mmCIF file of C-alpha atoms in Angstrom:
data_model
loop_
_atom_site.group_PDB
_atom_site.id
_atom_site.type_symbol
_atom_site.label_atom_id
_atom_site.label_comp_id
_atom_site.label_asym_id
_atom_site.label_seq_id
_atom_site.Cartn_x
_atom_site.Cartn_y
_atom_site.Cartn_z
ATOM 1 C CA MET I 15 166.710 -317.781 -81.010
ATOM 2 C CA ALA I 16 167.070 -318.309 -77.260
ATOM 3 C CA VAL I 17 164.878 -315.352 -76.353
ATOM 4 C CA SER I 18 161.935 -316.445 -78.467
ATOM 5 C CA GLN I 19 162.085 -320.133 -77.505
ATOM 6 C CA PRO I 20 160.754 -319.814 -73.936
ATOM 7 C CA ARG I 21 157.906 -317.655 -75.336
ATOM 8 C CA VAL I 22 157.064 -320.325 -77.900
ATOM 9 C CA GLU I 23 157.135 -323.012 -75.229
ATOM 10 C CA LYS I 24 154.888 -320.918 -72.983
ATOM 11 C CA ASP I 25 152.434 -320.455 -75.856
ATOM 12 C CA SER I 26 152.305 -324.198 -76.481
ATOM 13 C CA GLU I 27 151.833 -324.902 -72.791
ATOM 14 C CA ASP I 28 148.960 -322.433 -72.775
ATOM 15 C CA CYS I 29 147.286 -324.474 -75.519
ATOM 16 C CA SER I 30 147.389 -327.692 -73.508
ATOM 17 C CA LEU I 31 144.145 -328.880 -71.968
ATOM 18 C CA LEU I 32 145.776 -331.460 -69.695
ATOM 19 C CA PRO I 33 146.269 -329.115 -66.717
ATOM 20 C CA LEU I 34 142.568 -328.302 -66.718
ATOM 21 C CA VAL I 35 141.612 -331.977 -66.985
ATOM 22 C CA HIS I 36 143.961 -332.695 -64.104
ATOM 23 C CA ASP I 37 142.307 -329.940 -62.053
ATOM 24 C CA VAL I 38 138.899 -331.459 -62.727
ATOM 25 C CA ILE I 39 140.036 -334.902 -61.612
ATOM 26 C CA LYS I 40 141.689 -333.466 -58.472
ATOM 27 C CA CYS I 41 138.509 -331.651 -57.594
ATOM 28 C CA MET I 42 136.543 -334.844 -58.063
ATOM 29 C CA ASP I 43 138.794 -336.504 -55.508
ATOM 30 C CA LYS I 44 138.524 -333.670 -52.978
ATOM 31 C CA ASP I 45 135.003 -332.351 -53.404
ATOM 32 C CA LYS I 46 132.153 -334.775 -53.118
ATOM 33 C CA ASP I 47 129.203 -332.414 -53.779
ATOM 34 C CA GLY I 48 130.537 -331.385 -57.153
ATOM 35 C CA GLN I 49 130.281 -327.596 -57.026
ATOM 36 C CA ASP I 50 134.000 -327.078 -57.512
ATOM 37 C CA VAL I 51 134.015 -329.893 -60.035
ATOM 38 C CA HIS I 52 131.313 -328.096 -61.914
ATOM 39 C CA GLN I 53 133.335 -324.895 -61.819
ATOM 40 C CA GLU I 54 136.453 -326.634 -63.151
ATOM 41 C CA LEU I 55 134.397 -328.305 -65.859
ATOM 42 C CA MET I 56 133.112 -324.898 -66.942
ATOM 43 C CA LYS I 57 136.688 -323.652 -67.135
ATOM 44 C CA LEU I 58 137.608 -326.607 -69.349
ATOM 45 C CA LYS I 59 134.617 -326.009 -71.558
ATOM 46 C CA THR I 60 135.394 -322.297 -71.857
ATOM 47 C CA LYS I 61 139.015 -323.010 -72.769
ATOM 48 C CA ILE I 62 137.955 -325.448 -75.477
ATOM 49 C CA GLN I 63 135.517 -322.875 -76.866
ATOM 50 C CA LYS I 64 138.166 -320.136 -76.859
ATOM 51 C CA ALA I 65 140.593 -322.464 -78.595
ATOM 52 C CA ARG I 66 137.996 -323.062 -81.303
ATOM 53 C CA GLU I 67 137.480 -319.326 -81.813
ATOM 54 C CA GLN I 68 141.224 -318.724 -81.859
ATOM 55 C CA ILE I 69 141.688 -321.398 -84.506
ATOM 56 C CA SER I 70 138.904 -319.901 -86.646
ATOM 57 C CA ASN I 71 140.516 -316.453 -86.521
ATOM 58 C CA MET I 72 144.096 -317.535 -87.152
ATOM 59 C CA PRO I 73 145.289 -316.347 -90.570
ATOM 60 C CA GLY I 74 147.073 -318.500 -93.090
ATOM 61 C CA ILE I 75 145.924 -321.926 -91.888
ATOM 62 C CA ASP I 76 143.342 -322.510 -94.603
ATOM 63 C CA SER I 77 145.886 -324.619 -96.445
ATOM 64 C CA SER I 78 148.437 -327.192 -95.429
ATOM 65 C CA PRO I 79 152.056 -326.079 -94.850
ATOM 66 C CA GLN I 80 153.127 -327.674 -98.138
ATOM 67 C CA GLU I 81 150.456 -325.887 -100.123
ATOM 68 C CA GLN I 82 151.329 -322.625 -98.439
ATOM 69 C CA GLN I 83 155.006 -323.050 -99.323
ATOM 70 C CA GLN I 84 154.004 -323.633 -102.942
ATOM 71 C CA GLN I 85 151.907 -320.488 -102.933
ATOM 72 C CA LEU I 86 154.782 -318.560 -101.420
ATOM 73 C CA ALA I 87 157.188 -319.818 -104.077
ATOM 74 C CA THR I 88 154.674 -318.877 -106.800
ATOM 75 C CA LEU I 89 154.325 -315.362 -105.413
ATOM 76 C CA ARG I 90 158.077 -314.892 -105.211
ATOM 77 C CA GLU I 91 158.417 -316.069 -108.800
ATOM 78 C CA GLN I 92 155.687 -313.650 -109.895
ATOM 79 C CA VAL I 93 157.424 -310.733 -108.232
ATOM 80 C CA ARG I 94 160.755 -311.698 -109.787
ATOM 81 C CA THR I 95 159.268 -312.086 -113.274
ATOM 82 C CA LYS I 96 157.397 -308.793 -113.135
ATOM 83 C CA ASN I 97 160.457 -306.947 -111.875
ATOM 84 C CA GLN I 98 162.433 -308.397 -114.764
ATOM 85 C CA LEU I 99 159.781 -307.417 -117.289
ATOM 86 C CA LEU I 100 159.596 -303.860 -116.043
ATOM 87 C CA GLN I 101 163.358 -303.543 -116.021
ATOM 88 C CA LYS I 102 163.531 -304.901 -119.547
ATOM 89 C CA TYR I 103 161.003 -302.493 -120.992
ATOM 90 C CA LYS I 104 162.303 -299.470 -119.157
ATOM 91 C CA SER I 105 165.824 -300.021 -120.386
ATOM 92 C CA LEU I 106 164.865 -301.148 -123.890
ATOM 93 C CA CYS I 107 165.861 -298.794 -126.689
ATOM 94 C CA MET I 108 163.490 -299.458 -129.555
ATOM 95 C CA PHE I 109 164.846 -296.926 -131.961
ATOM 96 C CA ASP I 110 168.143 -297.223 -133.778
ATOM 97 C CA VAL I 111 169.147 -293.640 -134.408
ATOM 98 C CA PRO I 112 170.901 -293.521 -137.771
ATOM 99 C CA LYS I 113 174.216 -291.772 -137.951
ATOM 100 C CA ALA I 114 174.085 -288.391 -139.634
ATOM 101 C CA SER I 115 175.845 -288.673 -142.998
ATOM 102 C CA MET Z 25 137.278 -344.550 -106.166
ATOM 103 C CA ALA Z 26 140.626 -346.231 -106.071
ATOM 104 C CA GLY Z 27 142.253 -343.758 -108.315
ATOM 105 C CA ARG Z 28 141.113 -340.703 -106.374
ATOM 106 C CA ARG Z 29 143.830 -338.925 -104.415
ATOM 107 C CA ARG Z 30 143.136 -338.124 -100.795
ATOM 108 C CA ARG Z 31 142.672 -334.453 -100.282
ATOM 109 C CA ILE Z 32 145.291 -332.973 -97.972
ATOM 110 C CA LYS Z 33 143.583 -331.465 -94.940
ATOM 111 C CA SER Z 34 144.366 -327.910 -94.080
ATOM 112 C CA THR Z 35 145.945 -327.043 -90.727
ATOM 113 C CA LYS Z 36 142.671 -325.501 -89.572
ATOM 114 C CA GLU Z 37 140.741 -328.694 -90.264
ATOM 115 C CA ARG Z 38 143.324 -330.808 -88.427
ATOM 116 C CA LEU Z 39 143.350 -328.471 -85.434
ATOM 117 C CA LEU Z 40 139.571 -328.513 -85.115
ATOM 118 C CA SER Z 41 139.514 -332.280 -85.489
ATOM 119 C CA VAL Z 42 142.121 -332.762 -82.755
ATOM 120 C CA LEU Z 43 140.297 -330.310 -80.495
ATOM 121 C CA ASP Z 44 137.070 -332.267 -80.947
ATOM 122 C CA ASP Z 45 138.921 -335.463 -80.052
ATOM 123 C CA LEU Z 46 140.359 -333.800 -76.948
ATOM 124 C CA GLU Z 47 136.912 -332.688 -75.869
ATOM 125 C CA VAL Z 48 135.435 -336.138 -76.356
ATOM 126 C CA LEU Z 49 138.307 -337.927 -74.615
ATOM 127 C CA SER Z 50 138.376 -335.561 -71.632
ATOM 128 C CA ARG Z 51 134.606 -335.919 -71.215
ATOM 129 C CA GLU Z 52 134.829 -339.691 -71.382
ATOM 130 C CA LEU Z 53 137.658 -339.804 -68.897
ATOM 131 C CA ILE Z 54 135.858 -337.566 -66.422
ATOM 132 C CA GLU Z 55 132.608 -339.527 -66.783
ATOM 133 C CA MET Z 56 134.447 -342.807 -66.357
ATOM 134 C CA LEU Z 57 136.234 -341.618 -63.219
ATOM 135 C CA ALA Z 58 132.995 -340.237 -61.798
ATOM 136 C CA LEU Z 59 131.211 -343.504 -62.490
ATOM 137 C CA SER Z 60 133.945 -345.625 -60.986
ATOM 138 C CA ARG Z 61 133.948 -343.508 -57.821
ATOM 139 C CA SER Z 62 130.217 -343.626 -57.419
ATOM 140 C CA GLN Z 63 129.917 -347.343 -58.120
ATOM 141 C CA LYS Z 64 133.202 -348.148 -56.415
ATOM 142 C CA LEU Z 65 133.961 -350.694 -59.082
ATOM 143 C CA PRO Z 66 137.506 -351.281 -60.354
ATOM 144 C CA GLN Z 67 137.906 -350.348 -64.002
ATOM 145 C CA PRO Z 68 139.789 -352.766 -66.271
ATOM 146 C CA GLY Z 69 142.276 -350.138 -67.407
ATOM 147 C CA GLU Z 70 140.123 -348.467 -69.940
ATOM 148 C CA ASP Z 71 140.731 -345.170 -68.218
ATOM 149 C CA THR Z 72 144.487 -345.643 -68.740
ATOM 150 C CA GLN Z 73 143.932 -346.137 -72.423
ATOM 151 C CA ILE Z 74 141.780 -343.022 -72.622
ATOM 152 C CA LEU Z 75 144.348 -341.088 -70.648
ATOM 153 C CA GLU Z 76 147.107 -342.148 -73.020
ATOM 154 C CA LEU Z 77 145.008 -341.141 -76.005
ATOM 155 C CA LEU Z 78 144.260 -337.809 -74.321
ATOM 156 C CA VAL Z 79 147.947 -337.124 -73.745
ATOM 157 C CA GLN Z 80 148.747 -338.101 -77.306
ATOM 158 C CA ARG Z 81 146.053 -335.838 -78.743
ATOM 159 C CA ASP Z 82 147.117 -332.964 -76.527
ATOM 160 C CA LYS Z 83 150.695 -333.275 -77.770
ATOM 161 C CA GLU Z 84 149.445 -333.366 -81.355
ATOM 162 C CA PHE Z 85 147.339 -330.280 -80.660
ATOM 163 C CA GLN Z 86 150.333 -328.374 -79.356
ATOM 164 C CA GLU Z 87 152.457 -329.319 -82.350
ATOM 165 C CA LEU Z 88 149.716 -328.246 -84.706
ATOM 166 C CA MET Z 89 149.398 -324.925 -82.907
ATOM 167 C CA GLU Z 90 153.126 -324.332 -83.443
ATOM 168 C CA VAL Z 91 152.719 -325.157 -87.129
ATOM 169 C CA ALA Z 92 149.760 -322.755 -87.267
ATOM 170 C CA GLN Z 93 151.842 -319.966 -85.780
ATOM 171 C CA GLN Z 94 154.617 -320.561 -88.337
ATOM 172 C CA GLN Z 95 152.009 -320.516 -91.083
ATOM 173 C CA GLY Z 96 150.743 -317.211 -89.723
ATOM 174 C CA LYS Z 97 154.194 -315.666 -90.177
ATOM 175 C CA VAL Z 98 154.458 -317.083 -93.695
ATOM 176 C CA HIS Z 99 151.011 -315.657 -94.395
ATOM 177 C CA GLN Z 100 152.243 -312.179 -93.427
ATOM 178 C CA GLU Z 101 155.148 -312.510 -95.831
ATOM 179 C CA MET Z 102 152.746 -313.635 -98.536
ATOM 180 C CA GLN Z 103 150.584 -310.593 -97.939
ATOM 181 C CA LEU Z 104 153.608 -308.322 -98.426
ATOM 182 C CA LEU Z 105 154.474 -310.168 -101.621
ATOM 183 C CA GLU Z 106 150.891 -309.826 -102.863
ATOM 184 C CA LYS Z 107 151.055 -306.072 -102.305
ATOM 185 C CA GLU Z 108 154.273 -305.948 -104.265
ATOM 186 C CA VAL Z 109 152.694 -307.975 -107.064
ATOM 187 C CA GLU Z 110 149.788 -305.531 -107.155
ATOM 188 C CA LYS Z 111 152.167 -302.603 -107.373
ATOM 189 C CA ARG Z 112 154.084 -304.253 -110.210
ATOM 190 C CA ASP Z 113 150.826 -304.966 -112.005
ATOM 191 C CA SER Z 114 149.863 -301.328 -111.750
ATOM 192 C CA ASP Z 115 153.321 -300.286 -113.022
ATOM 193 C CA ILE Z 116 152.986 -302.663 -115.967
ATOM 194 C CA GLN Z 117 149.529 -301.322 -116.788
ATOM 195 C CA GLN Z 118 150.822 -297.768 -116.644
ATOM 196 C CA LEU Z 119 153.719 -298.675 -118.931
ATOM 197 C CA GLN Z 120 151.352 -300.438 -121.311
ATOM 198 C CA LYS Z 121 149.133 -297.360 -121.452
ATOM 199 C CA GLN Z 122 152.101 -295.119 -122.194
ATOM 200 C CA LEU Z 123 153.416 -297.470 -124.864
ATOM 201 C CA LYS Z 124 149.997 -297.550 -126.537
ATOM 202 C CA GLU Z 125 149.854 -293.777 -126.483
ATOM 203 C CA ALA Z 126 153.335 -293.544 -127.981
ATOM 204 C CA GLU Z 127 152.397 -296.089 -130.635
ATOM 205 C CA HIS Z 128 149.322 -294.066 -131.559
ATOM 206 C CA ILE Z 129 151.290 -290.843 -131.820
ATOM 207 C CA LEU Z 130 154.005 -292.474 -133.884
ATOM 208 C CA ALA Z 131 151.486 -294.207 -136.141
ATOM 209 C CA THR Z 132 149.753 -290.873 -136.785
ATOM 210 C CA ALA Z 133 153.050 -289.158 -137.520
ATOM 211 C CA VAL Z 134 154.159 -291.941 -139.872
ATOM 212 C CA TYR Z 135 150.828 -291.875 -141.674
ATOM 213 C CA GLN Z 136 150.968 -288.104 -142.147
ATOM 214 C CA ALA Z 137 154.559 -288.314 -143.330
ATOM 215 C CA LYS Z 138 153.601 -290.985 -145.863
ATOM 216 C CA GLU Z 139 150.714 -288.869 -147.111
ATOM 217 C CA LYS Z 140 153.050 -285.909 -147.517
ATOM 218 C CA LEU Z 141 155.539 -288.033 -149.395
ATOM 219 C CA LYS Z 142 152.754 -289.163 -151.716
ATOM 220 C CA SER Z 143 151.750 -285.554 -152.308
ATOM 221 C CA ILE Z 144 155.359 -284.610 -153.005
ATOM 222 C CA GLU Z 145 155.690 -287.468 -155.487
ATOM 223 C CA LYS Z 146 152.409 -286.544 -157.162
ATOM 224 C CA ALA Z 147 153.446 -282.898 -157.430
ATOM 225 C CA ARG Z 148 156.823 -283.919 -158.793
ATOM 226 C CA LYS Z 149 155.183 -286.012 -161.523
ATOM 227 C CA GLY Z 150 152.803 -283.242 -162.570
ATOM 228 C CA SER Z 151 155.236 -280.384 -162.220
ATOM 229 C CA ILE Z 152 154.628 -277.242 -164.217
ATOM 230 C CA SER Z 153 157.143 -274.514 -164.887
ATOM 231 C CA SER Z 154 156.654 -271.364 -162.894
ATOM 232 C CA GLU Z 155 156.795 -269.271 -166.050
ATOM 233 C CA GLU Z 156 153.774 -271.071 -167.452
ATOM 234 C CA ILE Z 157 151.822 -270.554 -164.224
ATOM 235 C CA ILE Z 158 152.673 -266.856 -164.225
ATOM 236 C CA LYS Z 159 151.644 -266.631 -167.854
ATOM 237 C CA TYR Z 160 148.274 -268.165 -167.053
ATOM 238 C CA ALA Z 161 147.881 -265.858 -164.105
ATOM 239 C CA HIS Z 162 148.473 -262.897 -166.349
ATOM 240 C CA ARG Z 163 145.944 -264.118 -168.879
ATOM 241 C CA ILE Z 164 143.326 -264.695 -166.205
ATOM 242 C CA SER Z 165 143.933 -261.324 -164.649
ATOM 243 C CA ALA Z 166 144.091 -259.479 -167.967
ATOM 244 C CA SER Z 167 140.352 -259.592 -168.458
ATOM 245 C CA ASN Z 168 139.866 -257.771 -165.142
ATOM 246 C CA ALA Z 169 137.721 -260.666 -163.914
ATOM 247 C CA VAL Z 170 139.763 -261.000 -160.718
ATOM 248 C CA CYS Z 171 139.970 -257.364 -159.779
ATOM 249 C CA ALA Z 172 138.475 -254.168 -161.173
ATOM 250 C CA PRO Z 173 140.784 -251.975 -163.231
ATOM 251 C CA LEU Z 174 142.486 -249.263 -161.255
ATOM 252 C CA ASN Z 175 140.664 -246.524 -163.178
ATOM 253 C CA TRP Z 176 137.215 -248.129 -162.896
ATOM 254 C CA VAL Z 177 134.530 -245.804 -161.566
ATOM 255 C CA PRO Z 178 130.790 -246.274 -161.145
ATOM 256 C CA GLY Z 179 129.259 -245.730 -164.522
ATOM 257 C CA ASP Z 180 132.032 -247.547 -166.312
ATOM 258 C CA PRO Z 181 130.322 -249.956 -168.687
ATOM 259 C CA ARG Z 182 133.144 -252.485 -168.328
ATOM 260 C CA ARG Z 183 132.269 -255.678 -166.499
ATOM 261 C CA PRO Z 184 134.241 -258.719 -165.354
ATOM 262 C CA TYR Z 185 132.036 -260.947 -167.458
ATOM 263 C CA PRO Z 186 131.029 -260.858 -171.126
ATOM 264 C CA THR Z 187 128.327 -258.307 -171.643
ATOM 265 C CA ASP Z 188 125.401 -258.576 -173.985
ATOM 266 C CA LEU Z 189 127.163 -256.765 -176.738
ATOM 267 C CA GLU Z 190 130.214 -258.960 -176.444
ATOM 268 C CA MET Z 191 128.098 -262.090 -176.585
ATOM 269 C CA ARG Z 192 126.212 -260.848 -179.617
ATOM 270 C CA SER Z 193 129.493 -259.941 -181.235
ATOM 271 C CA GLY Z 194 130.669 -263.464 -180.871
ATOM 272 C CA MET Z 195 129.977 -266.528 -182.991
ATOM 273 C CA LEU Z 196 126.597 -267.280 -181.483
ATOM 274 C CA GLY Z 197 125.357 -263.807 -182.208
ATOM 275 C CA HIS Z 198 126.589 -263.943 -185.778
ATOM 276 C CA MET Z 199 124.974 -267.306 -186.275
ATOM 277 C CA ALA Z 200 121.601 -265.721 -185.561
ATOM 278 C CA ASN Z 201 122.530 -262.989 -188.053
ATOM 279 C CA LEU Z 202 120.214 -260.534 -186.423
ATOM 280 C CA PRO Z 203 120.048 -256.956 -187.704
ATOM 281 C CA SER Z 204 121.014 -254.193 -185.346
ATOM 282 C CA ASN Z 205 120.954 -250.362 -185.729
ATOM 283 C CA GLY Z 206 123.480 -249.867 -182.989
ATOM 284 C CA MET Z 207 121.724 -246.711 -181.792
ATOM 285 C CA ASN Z 208 120.074 -247.941 -178.630
ATOM 286 C CA GLY Z 209 122.300 -245.811 -176.606
ATOM 287 C CA HIS Z 210 122.726 -247.619 -173.335
ATOM 288 C CA LEU Z 211 125.216 -250.278 -174.402
ATOM 289 C CA PRO Z 212 128.921 -249.552 -174.445
ATOM 290 C CA GLY Z 213 129.251 -250.706 -178.043
ATOM 291 C CA ASP Z 214 126.368 -248.489 -179.044
ATOM 292 C CA ALA Z 215 127.871 -245.523 -177.374
ATOM 293 C CA LEU Z 216 131.114 -246.281 -179.090
ATOM 294 C CA ALA Z 217 129.341 -246.612 -182.425
ATOM 295 C CA ALA Z 218 127.654 -243.296 -181.831
ATOM 296 C CA GLY Z 219 131.015 -241.789 -181.108
ATOM 297 C CA ARG Z 220 130.004 -240.714 -177.618
ATOM 298 C CA LEU Z 221 132.266 -242.994 -175.492
ATOM 299 C CA PRO Z 222 135.467 -241.411 -174.261
ATOM 300 C CA ASP Z 223 138.808 -243.145 -174.691
ATOM 301 C CA VAL Z 224 139.080 -244.077 -171.054
ATOM 302 C CA LEU Z 225 135.805 -245.948 -171.154
ATOM 303 C CA THR Z 226 136.453 -247.712 -174.438
ATOM 304 C CA PRO Z 227 135.726 -251.387 -173.783
ATOM 305 C CA HIS Z 228 138.795 -253.581 -174.051
ATOM 306 C CA TYR Z 229 138.007 -257.164 -174.774
ATOM 307 C CA PRO Z 230 140.399 -259.944 -173.830
ATOM 308 C CA TRP Z 231 140.147 -261.705 -177.149
ATOM 309 C CA GLN Z 232 141.376 -258.603 -178.978
ATOM 310 C CA PRO Z 233 144.985 -258.743 -180.083
ATOM 311 C CA SER Z 234 147.366 -256.882 -177.831
ATOM 312 C CA ASP Z 235 148.190 -254.215 -180.437
ATOM 313 C CA VAL Z 236 144.559 -253.070 -180.479
ATOM 314 C CA SER Z 237 144.989 -250.907 -177.349
ATOM 315 C CA VAL Z 238 143.433 -247.647 -176.149
ATOM 316 C CA GLY Z 239 145.851 -245.365 -177.872
ATOM 317 C CA MET Z 240 145.689 -247.168 -181.166
ATOM 318 C CA LEU Z 241 141.962 -247.674 -181.583
ATOM 319 C CA PRO Z 242 139.990 -244.895 -183.179
ATOM 320 C CA PRO Z 243 137.287 -244.264 -180.593
ATOM 321 C CA HIS Z 244 134.708 -242.870 -183.011
ATOM 322 C CA HIS Z 245 134.824 -245.644 -185.552
ATOM 323 C CA GLY Z 246 132.906 -248.350 -183.834
ATOM 324 C CA ASN Z 247 132.263 -250.187 -187.092
ATOM 325 C CA ASP Z 248 135.888 -250.393 -188.152
ATOM 326 C CA PHE Z 249 137.633 -252.564 -185.578
ATOM 327 C CA GLY Z 250 137.157 -256.221 -184.740
ATOM 328 C CA LEU Z 251 134.069 -255.741 -182.696
ATOM 329 C CA GLU Z 252 132.025 -256.305 -185.802
ATOM 330 C CA PRO Z 253 132.962 -259.415 -187.639
ATOM 331 C CA PRO Z 254 132.609 -259.690 -191.416
ATOM 332 C CA GLY Z 255 129.037 -259.978 -192.496
ATOM 333 C CA HIS Z 256 127.724 -257.699 -189.843
ATOM 334 C CA ASN Z 257 125.282 -255.097 -191.213
ATOM 335 C CA LYS Z 258 122.738 -252.555 -190.085
ATOM 336 C CA GLU Z 259 119.940 -255.104 -190.177
ATOM 337 C CA ASN Z 260 121.672 -257.125 -187.552
ATOM 338 C CA GLU Z 261 122.201 -254.044 -185.480
ATOM 339 C CA ASP Z 262 118.466 -253.353 -185.334
ATOM 340 C CA ASP Z 263 117.807 -256.840 -184.131
ATOM 341 C CA VAL Z 264 120.566 -256.574 -181.591
ATOM 342 C CA GLU Z 265 119.073 -253.386 -180.239
ATOM 343 C CA ALA Z 266 115.638 -254.920 -180.123
ATOM 344 C CA MET Z 267 116.971 -257.944 -178.358
ATOM 345 C CA SER Z 268 119.013 -255.822 -175.978
ATOM 346 C CA THR Z 269 116.091 -253.766 -174.891
ATOM 347 C CA ASP Z 270 113.946 -256.830 -174.495
ATOM 348 C CA SER Z 271 116.542 -258.835 -172.684
ATOM 349 C CA SER Z 272 116.371 -259.183 -168.995
ATOM 350 C CA SER Z 273 120.089 -259.426 -168.673
ATOM 351 C CA SER Z 274 121.517 -257.440 -165.833
ATOM 352 C CA SER Z 275 124.849 -256.858 -167.426
ATOM 353 C CA SER Z 276 124.497 -253.230 -168.415
ATOM 354 C CA ASP Z 277 122.034 -252.166 -165.826
ATOM 355 C CA SER Z 278 123.961 -252.850 -162.760
ATOM 356 C CA ASP Z 279 125.742 -249.527 -162.401
#
């Protein structure tokens, strides 16, 4: 959808480390003593660390996309089968009532 | 091993690997640039290579993050499906429990019905006519062993069991052939022999024929009716009296 696309692009741009690397290099050109460079380096380091933590906490990425799709298909099949079973037994009439003679 | 299949890496492993690469490449690039500036030596283009690799890894990282986000949404759907599976499992268990209960109830009912049918069949095979049962009931009740006679009062010598005199009047007593004078006084037969027992208290024995009833028996002729079988004499009566007094039977003394 058009509304969600810019948000997705913004998220992916947030993940990129290139802007921070570029900032470090620019600071190296401008600042000779290295205090600003040091500050930019700390920012880069912090962002990498946060990215690591974010990755560790993200749910559902313990398997590859293909494996996850297989698991999803299995779960859907399970739900379908169990629904069928329940429907079958609830509607099953086990007793043939004999006609009164 | 040649035959071993390569394990597919999870998205998490790939992301962490790419992030490590990015860290290493960015550090190398920065160190290289710092070194080249300080030494003021031209670099052969190694920094360009590193930069290209860095850009490539960064792009890969972003793509993987998109894949991770999609997987997160799929994971949410899977969690909903798992909850539904759990609910279905609980429904199935509940249904199983109810079916087992119904089976138990039905099995009990069928078993009891079969037992009743067996009893019916058994009763049908050994059926007895109601007239015969009533006849037996009359015979059992006639000896007053089930219930005291309506006119029974304390002091009545009649008992629901054979008394001493009745036993001695039977075959066993005659086999002993004991003499008896019949004048002991405290036995109903003795009283009858002595002519002292009233009509109402005349003992009626079940083995007597039905025509030997109260009105027909002469109450003062104890030696004439069937109480004394043939062969009975006064000698036997003495022995009977002796035995009666010596006996510890509680038949006549339980008034």
